[in-house]
Coordinates of C-alpha atoms and ligand atoms in Angstrom, one line a residue:
M11 CA -3.9 16.7 -10.2
T12 CA 0.1 16.4 -10.5
L13 CA 0.1 13.0 -11.8
R14 CA 0.3 12.7 -15.3
Q15 CA 1.4 9.3 -17.3
N16 CA 2.4 9.7 -20.9
H17 CA 4.5 6.5 -21.6
A18 CA 5.0 5.7 -25.3
P19 CA 2.4 2.3 -26.0
S20 CA 5.3 0.8 -27.1
T21 CA 6.8 0.2 -24.1
F22 CA 5.4 -3.0 -23.2
D23 CA 3.9 -5.6 -25.2
I24 CA 0.0 -6.7 -24.3
T25 CA -0.2 -9.6 -26.5
S26 CA 2.8 -11.5 -24.2
R27 CA 0.9 -10.7 -21.0
S28 CA -0.3 -14.4 -19.6
I29 CA -1.6 -13.3 -16.1
A30 CA -4.4 -10.9 -16.1
Y31 CA -5.7 -9.5 -12.4
F32 CA -8.9 -8.3 -12.1
S33 CA -9.8 -6.1 -8.9
M34 CA -12.7 -3.4 -8.1
E35 CA -10.3 -1.1 -6.6
I36 CA -6.5 -0.4 -7.1
A37 CA -4.6 2.0 -5.1
L38 CA -2.3 3.2 -7.8
A39 CA -1.1 6.3 -6.9
P40 CA -1.8 8.1 -3.7
Q41 CA -3.5 11.2 -6.0
L42 CA -5.9 9.0 -7.6
P43 CA -9.1 8.1 -5.7
T44 CA -9.5 4.7 -7.1
Y45 CA -9.4 2.4 -4.0
S46 CA -11.0 2.4 -0.5
G47 CA -8.9 0.8 1.9
G48 CA -6.7 -2.6 2.0
L49 CA -8.1 -4.5 -0.7
G50 CA -7.0 -1.9 -3.1
V51 CA -3.7 -1.0 -1.6
L52 CA -2.9 -4.8 -1.8
A53 CA -3.8 -4.8 -5.5
G54 CA -1.7 -2.1 -5.9
D55 CA 0.9 -3.6 -4.1
T56 CA 0.7 -6.8 -5.9
L57 CA 1.3 -5.3 -9.2
R58 CA 4.2 -2.8 -8.1
S59 CA 5.8 -6.3 -7.2
A60 CA 4.7 -7.7 -10.4
A61 CA 6.5 -4.8 -12.3
D62 CA 9.4 -5.5 -10.1
I63 CA 9.9 -9.1 -10.9
G64 CA 9.0 -8.4 -14.4
A65 CA 6.1 -10.7 -14.5
P66 CA 3.8 -10.7 -17.4
M67 CA 1.0 -9.5 -15.9
V68 CA -1.9 -7.1 -17.0
A69 CA -4.9 -5.5 -14.9
V70 CA -8.3 -4.6 -14.7
S71 CA -10.4 -2.1 -12.8
L72 CA -12.9 0.8 -13.1
A73 CA -12.0 4.2 -13.5
H74 CA -14.0 5.3 -10.5
R75 CA -14.6 8.7 -11.7
R76 CA -16.2 10.5 -8.3
G77 CA -13.6 8.2 -6.4
Y78 CA -14.5 7.0 -2.8
F79 CA -15.0 9.6 -0.9
R80 CA -13.1 12.5 1.4
Q81 CA -14.2 12.4 4.8
H82 CA -14.9 15.4 7.5
L83 CA -15.2 14.9 11.1
S84 CA -17.4 17.4 13.2
P85 CA -15.9 17.9 16.6
E86 CA -18.1 15.3 17.9
G87 CA -16.6 12.8 15.7
Q88 CA -19.9 13.0 13.1
Q89 CA -18.3 11.8 9.2
T90 CA -19.8 13.5 6.6
E91 CA -18.6 12.7 3.1
T92 CA -17.7 14.6 -0.5
D93 CA -17.1 13.2 -3.5
V94 CA -13.5 13.3 -5.2
P95 CA -13.6 13.9 -8.9
W96 CA -11.0 13.4 -11.1
S97 CA -10.3 13.8 -14.8
P98 CA -8.8 10.4 -16.6
A99 CA -8.6 12.4 -19.7
A100 CA -6.3 14.8 -18.1
T101 CA -4.1 12.5 -16.8
L102 CA -3.7 9.0 -18.5
P103 CA -3.8 8.3 -22.0
S104 CA -7.2 6.5 -23.7
A105 CA -6.6 2.5 -24.4
G106 CA -7.7 3.4 -27.8
K107 CA -10.5 0.8 -27.7
R108 CA -14.3 0.6 -27.0
I109 CA -16.0 -2.7 -26.7
E110 CA -19.9 -3.1 -26.2
L111 CA -21.6 -5.0 -23.1
W112 CA -25.1 -6.1 -23.1
M113 CA -26.6 -5.3 -19.8
N114 CA -30.2 -4.3 -18.4
G115 CA -31.5 -5.0 -21.5
R116 CA -29.5 -2.7 -23.7
R117 CA -26.1 -1.9 -25.0
V118 CA -23.3 -0.4 -22.9
F119 CA -20.3 0.9 -24.4
V120 CA -17.4 0.4 -22.1
E121 CA -13.8 2.2 -23.0
A122 CA -10.8 2.2 -21.1
W123 CA -7.7 4.4 -19.4
R124 CA -4.4 3.1 -18.9
F125 CA -2.2 3.5 -16.2
D126 CA 1.4 2.0 -16.1
V127 CA 2.9 0.2 -13.1
V128 CA 6.7 1.0 -13.6
G129 CA 8.8 -1.7 -11.6
V130 CA 12.3 -1.2 -10.3
T131 CA 13.9 -2.1 -13.6
G132 CA 11.7 -0.6 -15.9
H133 CA 9.2 -3.5 -16.3
V134 CA 5.6 -1.9 -16.9
V135 CA 2.5 -3.7 -15.5
P136 CA -0.3 -1.9 -17.6
V137 CA -3.6 -1.5 -15.9
F138 CA -7.1 -0.6 -17.8
L139 CA -9.3 1.4 -15.8
L140 CA -12.8 1.2 -17.4
D141 CA -14.9 4.1 -18.2
T142 CA -18.8 3.9 -19.3
D143 CA -19.3 7.5 -19.3
V144 CA -19.0 7.2 -22.9
D145 CA -21.1 8.9 -25.8
G146 CA -23.6 7.1 -26.9
N147 CA -24.6 5.1 -23.6
H148 CA -27.7 5.7 -21.7
P149 CA -27.2 8.8 -19.2
W150 CA -27.7 6.4 -16.0
D151 CA -25.4 3.8 -17.6
R152 CA -22.6 6.8 -17.9
T153 CA -22.6 7.5 -14.0
L154 CA -21.8 3.3 -13.8
T155 CA -17.8 3.9 -13.1
D156 CA -18.5 7.1 -11.1
H157 CA -18.6 5.7 -7.5
L158 CA -16.6 2.9 -5.4
Y159 CA -18.9 0.9 -3.3
G160 CA -21.8 3.6 -4.0
G161 CA -25.4 2.9 -5.2
D162 CA -27.5 0.1 -3.9
S163 CA -27.0 -3.1 -4.6
F164 CA -28.6 -3.0 -8.6
Y165 CA -25.6 -0.5 -9.0
R166 CA -23.0 -2.7 -7.7
L167 CA -23.9 -5.3 -9.9
C168 CA -24.1 -3.6 -12.9
Q169 CA -20.7 -2.3 -12.2
E170 CA -19.2 -6.1 -11.3
T171 CA -21.0 -6.9 -14.9
V172 CA -18.9 -4.0 -16.2
L173 CA -15.6 -5.4 -14.7
G174 CA -16.1 -9.0 -15.1
M175 CA -17.5 -9.3 -18.5
G176 CA -16.7 -5.8 -19.8
G177 CA -12.8 -6.4 -18.4
V178 CA -12.6 -9.9 -20.1
H179 CA -14.2 -8.4 -23.6
M180 CA -11.6 -5.1 -23.4
L181 CA -8.4 -7.3 -23.1
H182 CA -9.8 -9.4 -26.0
A183 CA -10.1 -6.4 -28.2
L184 CA -6.7 -5.0 -27.1
G185 CA -5.3 -8.2 -28.1
C186 CA -4.3 -9.6 -24.9
R187 CA -5.1 -13.4 -24.5
P188 CA -4.0 -14.4 -20.6
E189 CA -3.8 -17.9 -19.4
V190 CA -4.7 -17.2 -15.7
H191 CA -7.0 -14.7 -14.8
H192 CA -6.8 -13.6 -11.1
M193 CA -10.1 -12.7 -9.5
N194 CA -9.2 -10.5 -6.7
E195 CA -12.3 -11.1 -4.6
G196 CA -15.6 -11.8 -5.5
H197 CA -16.6 -8.8 -7.3
A198 CA -14.9 -9.7 -10.4
A199 CA -16.1 -13.5 -10.4
L200 CA -18.3 -12.6 -13.7
L201 CA -15.3 -12.2 -15.4
A202 CA -15.8 -16.4 -16.1
L203 CA -19.1 -15.7 -17.8
G204 CA -17.2 -12.9 -19.8
L205 CA -14.8 -16.2 -20.8
L206 CA -17.6 -18.2 -21.9
E207 CA -19.2 -15.6 -24.1
D208 CA -16.2 -14.6 -25.6
C209 CA -15.3 -15.5 -28.6
F210 CA -11.7 -16.2 -27.8
G211 CA -12.7 -18.5 -25.2
P212 CA -13.4 -22.2 -25.0
M213 CA -16.9 -21.9 -26.6
G214 CA -15.5 -20.1 -29.6
G215 CA -18.6 -17.9 -29.6
R216 CA -20.9 -20.1 -29.6
P217 CA -24.9 -19.4 -27.9
L218 CA -24.1 -19.6 -24.2
A219 CA -27.0 -21.4 -24.0
G220 CA -24.8 -24.7 -25.3
A221 CA -22.2 -24.3 -22.7
T222 CA -21.3 -27.8 -21.1
E223 CA -19.9 -29.2 -18.3
A224 CA -16.8 -29.1 -20.3
D225 CA -16.6 -25.7 -21.2
F226 CA -17.2 -24.5 -17.1
D227 CA -14.2 -26.9 -16.5
A228 CA -12.1 -25.4 -19.4
V229 CA -12.9 -22.0 -17.9
Q230 CA -12.1 -23.1 -14.3
Q231 CA -8.6 -23.8 -15.7
Q232 CA -7.9 -20.4 -16.4
C233 CA -9.0 -18.6 -13.1
V234 CA -7.6 -18.4 -9.9
F235 CA -9.4 -16.6 -6.8
T236 CA -8.6 -14.7 -3.8
T237 CA -11.2 -14.4 -0.9
H238 CA -10.8 -11.9 1.4
T239 CA -12.9 -12.0 4.2
P240 CA -14.2 -13.9 6.7
V241 CA -17.3 -11.9 7.6
P242 CA -20.6 -12.9 6.1
A243 CA -21.7 -9.8 4.8
G244 CA -18.6 -8.9 3.1
H245 CA -19.5 -11.8 0.4
D246 CA -21.6 -10.2 -2.1
Q247 CA -25.0 -11.5 -2.9
F248 CA -27.5 -10.4 -5.4
G249 CA -31.5 -11.5 -5.5
P250 CA -32.7 -13.2 -8.6
D251 CA -34.8 -10.6 -9.9
Q252 CA -31.9 -8.4 -10.3
M253 CA -29.5 -10.8 -11.6
M254 CA -32.3 -12.0 -14.1
Q255 CA -32.9 -7.8 -15.0
I256 CA -29.2 -6.8 -15.2
L257 CA -27.5 -10.2 -16.6
G258 CA -30.5 -11.7 -18.6
P259 CA -31.7 -15.1 -18.8
E260 CA -29.6 -17.0 -20.6
R261 CA -26.6 -15.7 -18.1
S262 CA -28.7 -16.8 -15.2
R263 CA -29.3 -20.1 -16.0
I264 CA -25.7 -20.5 -16.1
I265 CA -24.9 -19.1 -12.9
E266 CA -27.7 -21.5 -12.0
R267 CA -26.4 -24.6 -13.3
A268 CA -22.7 -23.6 -12.0
G269 CA -23.9 -23.7 -8.3
A270 CA -23.6 -20.1 -7.6
L271 CA -27.3 -19.2 -6.4
H272 CA -26.9 -19.4 -2.5
N273 CA -30.2 -19.2 -0.4
G274 CA -31.7 -18.3 -3.7
C275 CA -29.5 -15.5 -4.0
M276 CA -26.8 -15.1 -6.8
N277 CA -23.6 -15.3 -4.7
M278 CA -20.4 -14.4 -6.1
T279 CA -18.0 -16.4 -3.8
Y280 CA -19.9 -19.5 -5.3
L281 CA -19.6 -18.3 -8.6
A282 CA -15.5 -17.3 -8.3
L283 CA -15.1 -21.3 -6.2
R284 CA -17.0 -23.0 -9.3
F285 CA -15.2 -21.6 -12.1
S286 CA -11.2 -21.1 -10.4
R287 CA -8.9 -24.1 -10.3
F288 CA -7.0 -22.5 -7.4
C289 CA -8.6 -20.6 -4.4
N290 CA -7.0 -19.1 -1.6
G291 CA -7.5 -17.3 1.9
V292 CA -4.9 -14.3 2.6
A293 CA -3.2 -15.4 5.6
M294 CA -3.2 -19.3 6.9
Q295 CA -5.4 -18.9 9.8
H296 CA -7.5 -17.4 7.0
G297 CA -7.4 -20.1 4.6
K298 CA -8.3 -22.4 7.0
V299 CA -11.6 -20.5 8.1
S300 CA -12.5 -20.5 4.5
Q301 CA -12.0 -24.0 4.4
H302 CA -14.5 -24.4 7.0
M303 CA -17.2 -22.1 5.3
F304 CA -16.6 -23.6 2.0
P305 CA -16.1 -27.5 2.7
G306 CA -16.9 -28.4 -1.1
H307 CA -13.8 -26.3 -2.5
A308 CA -10.3 -26.8 -1.6
I309 CA -8.8 -23.3 -0.5
H310 CA -5.0 -22.7 -0.2
S311 CA -3.7 -20.2 1.9
V312 CA -1.0 -17.4 0.3
T313 CA -0.4 -15.0 3.4
N314 CA -0.3 -11.0 2.1
G315 CA 2.4 -8.7 2.0
V316 CA 3.4 -4.8 1.4
H317 CA 5.0 -3.3 -1.6
A318 CA 8.6 -2.7 0.4
A319 CA 9.7 0.4 -1.7
T320 CA 6.4 2.0 -1.4
W321 CA 5.6 1.5 2.3
L322 CA 9.2 2.4 3.5
S323 CA 9.9 5.7 4.7
R324 CA 12.2 8.1 2.4
P325 CA 15.1 8.1 5.2
F326 CA 14.7 4.2 5.6
Q327 CA 14.9 3.6 1.8
R328 CA 18.4 5.9 2.0
L329 CA 19.7 3.6 4.8
L330 CA 18.7 0.6 3.0
D331 CA 20.0 1.7 -0.2
A332 CA 23.5 2.5 1.7
E333 CA 23.7 -0.7 3.6
I334 CA 21.8 -3.6 1.6
P335 CA 21.4 -2.0 -2.1
L336 CA 19.9 -5.7 -3.4
W337 CA 16.7 -5.3 -1.0
R338 CA 14.8 -3.0 -4.2
T339 CA 15.2 -6.2 -6.4
D340 CA 15.0 -8.7 -3.9
N341 CA 13.2 -7.9 -0.9
G342 CA 14.2 -11.3 1.0
Y343 CA 17.6 -9.2 1.5
L344 CA 15.9 -7.1 4.1
R345 CA 17.0 -10.1 6.2
S346 CA 20.2 -8.3 5.8
A347 CA 19.4 -5.2 8.5
Y348 CA 20.7 -7.5 10.8
G349 CA 23.7 -6.0 9.6
I350 CA 22.7 -2.7 10.5
A351 CA 23.5 -1.6 13.7
P352 CA 20.4 -1.0 15.6
E353 CA 21.2 2.3 17.0
Q354 CA 21.3 3.6 12.9
I355 CA 17.7 2.0 12.7
A356 CA 16.4 3.6 15.7
A357 CA 17.8 6.9 14.5
T358 CA 16.3 6.6 11.4
H359 CA 12.8 5.9 12.9
R360 CA 13.4 8.9 15.1
I361 CA 13.3 11.2 12.1
N362 CA 10.3 9.1 10.9
K363 CA 8.5 10.1 14.0
L364 CA 9.4 13.4 14.2
R365 CA 7.8 13.9 11.0
L366 CA 4.7 12.4 12.2
L367 CA 4.7 14.6 15.0
Q368 CA 4.5 17.9 12.6
V369 CA 2.0 16.4 10.2
V370 CA -0.2 16.1 13.1
G371 CA 0.9 19.5 14.0
E372 CA -0.4 21.1 11.0
R373 CA -3.4 18.8 10.9
T374 CA -4.7 19.3 14.2
G375 CA -2.6 22.3 16.3
V376 CA -2.0 19.6 19.2
R377 CA 1.6 19.4 19.5
F378 CA 3.1 15.8 20.8
D379 CA 6.1 15.3 22.7
A380 CA 8.6 13.4 20.5
E381 CA 9.9 11.7 24.0
V382 CA 6.5 9.7 24.7
L383 CA 5.3 6.7 23.5
T384 CA 3.0 7.1 20.7
L385 CA 0.5 4.5 19.9
G386 CA -1.3 4.5 16.3
F387 CA -4.8 2.4 15.6
A388 CA -6.0 3.6 11.8
R389 CA -8.3 1.2 10.1
R390 CA -11.7 1.2 7.9
V391 CA -14.5 1.2 10.9
A392 CA -16.0 -2.1 11.1
T393 CA -17.6 -3.7 14.5
Y394 CA -15.1 -6.6 14.6
K395 CA -12.2 -4.2 14.8
R396 CA -13.4 -2.9 18.2
A397 CA -11.5 0.2 18.0
S398 CA -12.6 1.6 21.2
L399 CA -11.3 -1.6 22.8
L400 CA -8.4 0.5 24.1
F401 CA -10.7 3.0 25.9
H402 CA -12.2 0.0 27.7
D403 CA -11.3 0.8 31.2
I404 CA -10.4 4.9 30.9
A405 CA -9.1 5.1 34.6
R406 CA -6.7 2.2 34.0
L407 CA -5.1 3.6 31.0
S408 CA -5.2 7.2 32.2
S409 CA -2.9 5.9 35.5
I410 CA -0.4 3.7 33.2
A411 CA -0.1 6.7 31.0
E412 CA 1.3 8.6 34.5
K413 CA 2.9 6.2 35.3
I414 CA 5.0 5.7 32.5
G415 CA 5.5 9.2 31.7
G416 CA 2.9 9.7 29.2
L417 CA 1.3 8.4 26.3
Q418 CA -0.1 9.4 23.2
I419 CA -2.7 7.8 21.1
L420 CA -3.6 8.4 17.2
Y421 CA -6.6 7.2 15.7
A422 CA -7.6 7.4 12.1
G423 CA -10.4 5.6 10.3
K424 CA -12.9 5.5 7.7
A425 CA -16.7 4.6 7.9
H426 CA -18.9 3.6 4.9
P427 CA -21.1 6.2 3.9
A428 CA -24.3 3.9 3.9
D429 CA -23.1 2.3 7.5
D430 CA -24.5 4.3 10.8
L431 CA -23.0 1.7 12.5
G432 CA -19.6 2.4 11.5
K433 CA -20.1 6.1 12.0
G434 CA -21.6 5.5 15.5
L435 CA -18.2 3.6 16.3
I436 CA -16.2 6.8 15.1
R437 CA -18.5 9.0 18.0
E438 CA -17.7 6.9 20.2
V439 CA -14.0 7.0 20.1
F440 CA -14.7 10.9 20.4
R441 CA -16.9 10.3 23.5
A442 CA -14.3 8.2 25.0
A443 CA -11.1 10.4 24.4
S444 CA -13.5 13.4 25.6
R445 CA -13.6 11.5 28.9
V446 CA -10.3 11.3 29.3
K447 CA -8.9 13.7 32.3
S448 CA -5.2 12.7 32.9
P449 CA -2.8 15.5 31.2
S450 CA -0.6 12.4 30.5
L451 CA -2.9 10.7 28.1
R452 CA -3.3 12.7 25.0
V453 CA -5.7 11.2 22.0
V454 CA -6.0 12.6 18.3
Y455 CA -8.3 11.8 15.7
L456 CA -7.0 12.4 12.3
E457 CA -9.6 12.8 9.3
N458 CA -9.3 11.5 6.2
Y459 CA -7.1 8.3 6.5
D460 CA -5.5 7.6 3.3
W461 CA -2.7 6.1 1.6
E462 CA -0.4 9.0 2.8
L463 CA -1.7 9.4 6.2
G464 CA -1.4 5.8 6.6
A465 CA 2.0 5.6 5.0
T466 CA 2.8 8.5 7.8
L467 CA 1.5 6.7 10.6
T468 CA 3.0 3.3 10.4
Q469 CA 6.2 5.1 9.6
G470 CA 5.9 7.1 12.6
V471 CA 4.5 5.7 15.7
D472 CA 6.1 3.7 18.2
V473 CA 3.7 1.0 18.4
W474 CA 0.9 -0.3 15.9
V475 CA -2.3 -1.2 17.7
N476 CA -4.7 -3.7 16.2
T477 CA -7.7 -5.3 18.3
P478 CA -9.9 -7.0 16.1
L479 CA -12.1 -10.2 17.4
R480 CA -11.0 -13.5 16.2
P481 CA -11.2 -15.1 13.3
Y482 CA -12.7 -11.8 11.4
E483 CA -9.4 -10.0 10.8
A484 CA -8.3 -12.2 7.3
S485 CA -5.1 -11.0 7.0
G486 CA -4.4 -7.1 7.9
T487 CA -1.8 -5.1 6.4
S488 CA -0.9 -2.3 8.2
G489 CA 0.8 -3.8 10.6
M490 CA 3.0 -5.2 7.9
K491 CA 3.9 -1.2 6.7
A492 CA 4.6 -0.6 10.4
A493 CA 7.1 -3.8 10.9
L494 CA 8.9 -2.5 7.8
N495 CA 9.3 0.8 9.4
G496 CA 10.9 -0.9 12.7
V497 CA 7.6 -0.5 14.2
P498 CA 6.6 -3.4 16.4
S499 CA 2.5 -4.3 16.9
L500 CA 0.4 -5.0 19.7
S501 CA -2.4 -7.1 18.3
T502 CA -4.7 -9.7 19.4
L503 CA -3.5 -12.8 17.4
D504 CA -5.6 -12.9 14.4
G505 CA -5.1 -12.9 10.6
W506 CA -0.9 -12.4 10.1
W507 CA -0.3 -11.3 13.5
I508 CA -0.4 -15.2 14.2
E509 CA 2.9 -15.7 11.7
G510 CA 4.3 -12.5 12.7
C511 CA 4.4 -12.3 15.9
A512 CA 7.5 -13.0 17.8
E513 CA 6.5 -12.2 21.7
G514 CA 8.9 -9.5 23.0
V515 CA 10.4 -9.9 19.9
T516 CA 8.5 -8.4 17.1
G517 CA 5.8 -7.4 19.1
W518 CA 3.2 -8.5 21.6
A519 CA 0.1 -10.3 21.4
I520 CA -2.9 -9.6 23.3
E521 CA -4.0 -12.6 24.9
D522 CA -7.6 -14.4 23.3
C523 CA -9.9 -14.4 26.0
D524 CA -13.6 -15.1 26.6
T525 CA -14.6 -11.3 27.5
E526 CA -14.1 -8.1 25.9
A527 CA -12.8 -7.1 29.5
A528 CA -10.2 -9.2 30.1
E529 CA -9.1 -8.7 26.7
A530 CA -8.5 -5.2 27.3
A531 CA -6.8 -6.6 30.6
S532 CA -4.2 -7.9 28.7
L533 CA -3.7 -5.4 26.6
Y534 CA -3.0 -2.8 29.4
G535 CA -1.0 -5.5 30.9
K536 CA 1.5 -6.0 28.1
L537 CA 1.1 -1.7 28.0
E538 CA 2.8 -1.6 31.4
H539 CA 4.6 -4.3 31.9
G540 CA 6.1 -5.6 28.3
I541 CA 5.8 -2.1 26.4
A542 CA 6.5 0.8 28.9
P543 CA 10.0 -0.7 30.0
L544 CA 11.3 -1.6 26.9
F545 CA 10.7 2.0 25.0
G546 CA 12.7 3.1 28.1
D547 CA 15.5 0.6 27.4
R548 CA 17.3 2.5 24.4
R549 CA 19.2 -0.3 23.2
G550 CA 16.4 -3.1 23.7
W551 CA 13.8 -0.8 21.5
A552 CA 16.6 -0.4 19.1
R553 CA 17.0 -4.4 18.6
M554 CA 12.9 -4.6 18.6
Q555 CA 13.1 -2.5 15.6
Q556 CA 15.6 -4.1 14.1
H557 CA 13.9 -7.5 14.4
C558 CA 10.6 -5.9 13.0
L559 CA 12.2 -4.9 9.6
A560 CA 14.9 -7.5 9.5
M561 CA 12.3 -10.5 10.5
N562 CA 8.8 -9.4 9.2
G563 CA 9.9 -7.2 6.3
S564 CA 11.6 -9.5 4.9
F565 CA 8.9 -11.9 4.6
F566 CA 5.3 -10.0 4.5
N567 CA 6.3 -8.3 1.2
T568 CA 4.0 -8.6 -1.7
Q569 CA 7.3 -9.7 -3.6
R570 CA 7.5 -13.1 -1.4
M571 CA 3.6 -12.9 -2.0
L572 CA 3.6 -12.9 -5.4
E573 CA 6.1 -15.5 -5.9
Q574 CA 4.0 -17.8 -4.1
Y575 CA 1.2 -17.0 -6.3
V576 CA 3.2 -17.5 -9.8
H577 CA 4.5 -21.0 -8.0
N578 CA 1.7 -22.6 -6.5
A579 CA -1.1 -20.4 -8.4
Y580 CA -0.3 -19.5 -11.7
F581 CA 2.2 -21.6 -13.4
P582 CA 2.2 -24.8 -10.3
A583 CA 2.9 -26.8 -13.5
E584 CA 6.1 -25.2 -14.6
F585 CA 7.5 -25.5 -11.2
A586 CA 6.9 -28.8 -10.1
G587 CA 5.5 -31.0 -13.1
E588 CA 1.7 -31.7 -13.9
A589 CA 1.5 -34.0 -10.6
A590 CA 1.6 -30.4 -8.9
R591 CA -1.5 -29.3 -10.5
L592 CA -4.2 -30.1 -8.3
P593 CA -2.1 -31.1 -4.9
E594 CA -3.7 -32.4 -2.0
F595 CA -3.3 -29.0 -0.1
Q596 CA -2.6 -29.4 3.7
H597 CA -3.1 -26.6 5.9
Q598 CA -0.1 -26.1 7.8
P599 CA 0.5 -26.1 11.6
L600 CA -0.4 -23.0 13.2
R601 CA 0.6 -21.5 16.6
E602 CA -1.8 -22.8 18.9
V603 CA -4.4 -20.3 19.7
E604 CA -6.3 -21.6 23.2
R605 CA -10.1 -21.6 21.3
E606 CA -11.6 -22.4 17.9
P607 CA -12.8 -19.3 16.7
A608 CA -16.9 -19.4 16.1
L609 CA -18.1 -17.5 13.3
M610 CA -21.3 -15.5 13.1
Ligands
PLP409 C1 -2.8 -0.6 4.3 C2 -3.9 0.4 4.4 C3 -5.3 0.0 5.0 C4 -5.3 -2.0 5.3 O1 -4.7 -1.9 6.4 P1 -5.2 -3.1 7.6 O2 -3.8 -3.2 8.4 O3 -6.2 -4.2 6.9 O4 -6.3 -2.2 8.2 C5 -6.3 0.2 4.6 N1 -6.1 1.8 4.3 C6 -5.4 2.4 3.8 C7 -5.3 3.8 3.7 C8 -4.2 1.5 3.7 O5 -2.8 2.4 3.8

């Protein structure tokens, strides 16, 4: 572990922090295994932008001492996993506080480590990583902050209790009294109970049993909730027995009164919705879809972004520093990439591509050709993402590759260790790749998709491919990283791409069809008749790369996103007066996508 943080605690004032951001995972540094994928990357990017704009934010997560996992793939694509242990004590300063949490019928001590996210002008957003591996704890409780998304549902609810309730108590112990608590996904919803229970909350430490609707409403005024998936299985639920055993009868009664028992189970999304004054989905369409899923609550939309300085390659950063230096403090100036010669953007991307091909060579021994059109597809493996759609018709794909002078495809992605279906999908991609016989078509699956590989891929490929089944991609952010680096997307119109796609300008839309075969045919058609001819036209391709950076990079970043949260969710009254506090939210008109999507 090369990362070591020793900022003096005086570099920030914890008591002045008015926004507390709670997330089960946060990608803080490439070396720290405290995230699994998109949700954690978004959380980290949000905090990096908060530090950049000087937002008075503080964040809470868990230490995840054994990480998520490192992925290993056999020659057949069989995934196995190993732990990624790290030592918080050797890496981060201690927060210096210990709190007690009553759960599971016993007392659990919780301590915390502090990671400082430092912004472009030196502003610090401190992140507290809660840790139960503490002397005096029951041996089982000591493992509670080991594995991100590990263990069974009992372990998970214990973790969510530590995050939500432990997090509120820890902030209190540190002298922090936030006005706004942001639940990044339902995992953090128990923070509402923490607020009810804590003596600095609206109840002032009175017993929970006496909580009134007015107390509930007072907590609601302090909370904001972002939901992240329209896939029903993505919304955490716990059986009533587990709820009773872990949280005890008093808190369980509150959960029931709050309407968070759904089909007999404690549902973290309903808990978060009841206790939040502002709720949102993560792209315009996802807000609409979530509104259909939860008709009794007003669901807004705030479209996700990525942290520009984190995901732009070094060569692009140098180019932008020279041409539009203001981009670092105000990402809106990325729009001025229209003032840079397209050839310079193309030449910078070329450096990224060569670096990617070098990494591929080092990792796999496969030498890709820098002149050949190279596609990238990397994401968490889930059925709706349809990783093998590209291989729907291998003969057709091979003949396109032969006709256009070759085609190279890079894959990456992890399946959750307990997801046998997902692991099967990786093997399916391997099997499809092994059936390719044409020397013009080359496919490589790269092991262990993580922050660094994600950056290298999105910076270096020519086209970023995404094939989710509508409407299950809430947002997606990897295509935004690609756009920043001048890489167009070829994607179904789902998630952010509904907003980001200008056909033939920033990329291409795979048409929305009734069958998978028809969608694959649309994909092949765009590849053969749209992408390949433009790729052969150096000037035209360079202009497209410029559009990606200038049009999409200047908008799909977390600075713009965070400013929308500040303006619409955290402090609306400061911006538009009391009248704006609970506006009738109107879903904004979206591009027509042919069919109404149907949820499972
Ligand atoms: C950006 C990123 C993601 C999220 O990308 P999606 O488009 O949502 O798939 C996931 N994993 C890693 C490692 C990333 O860098």
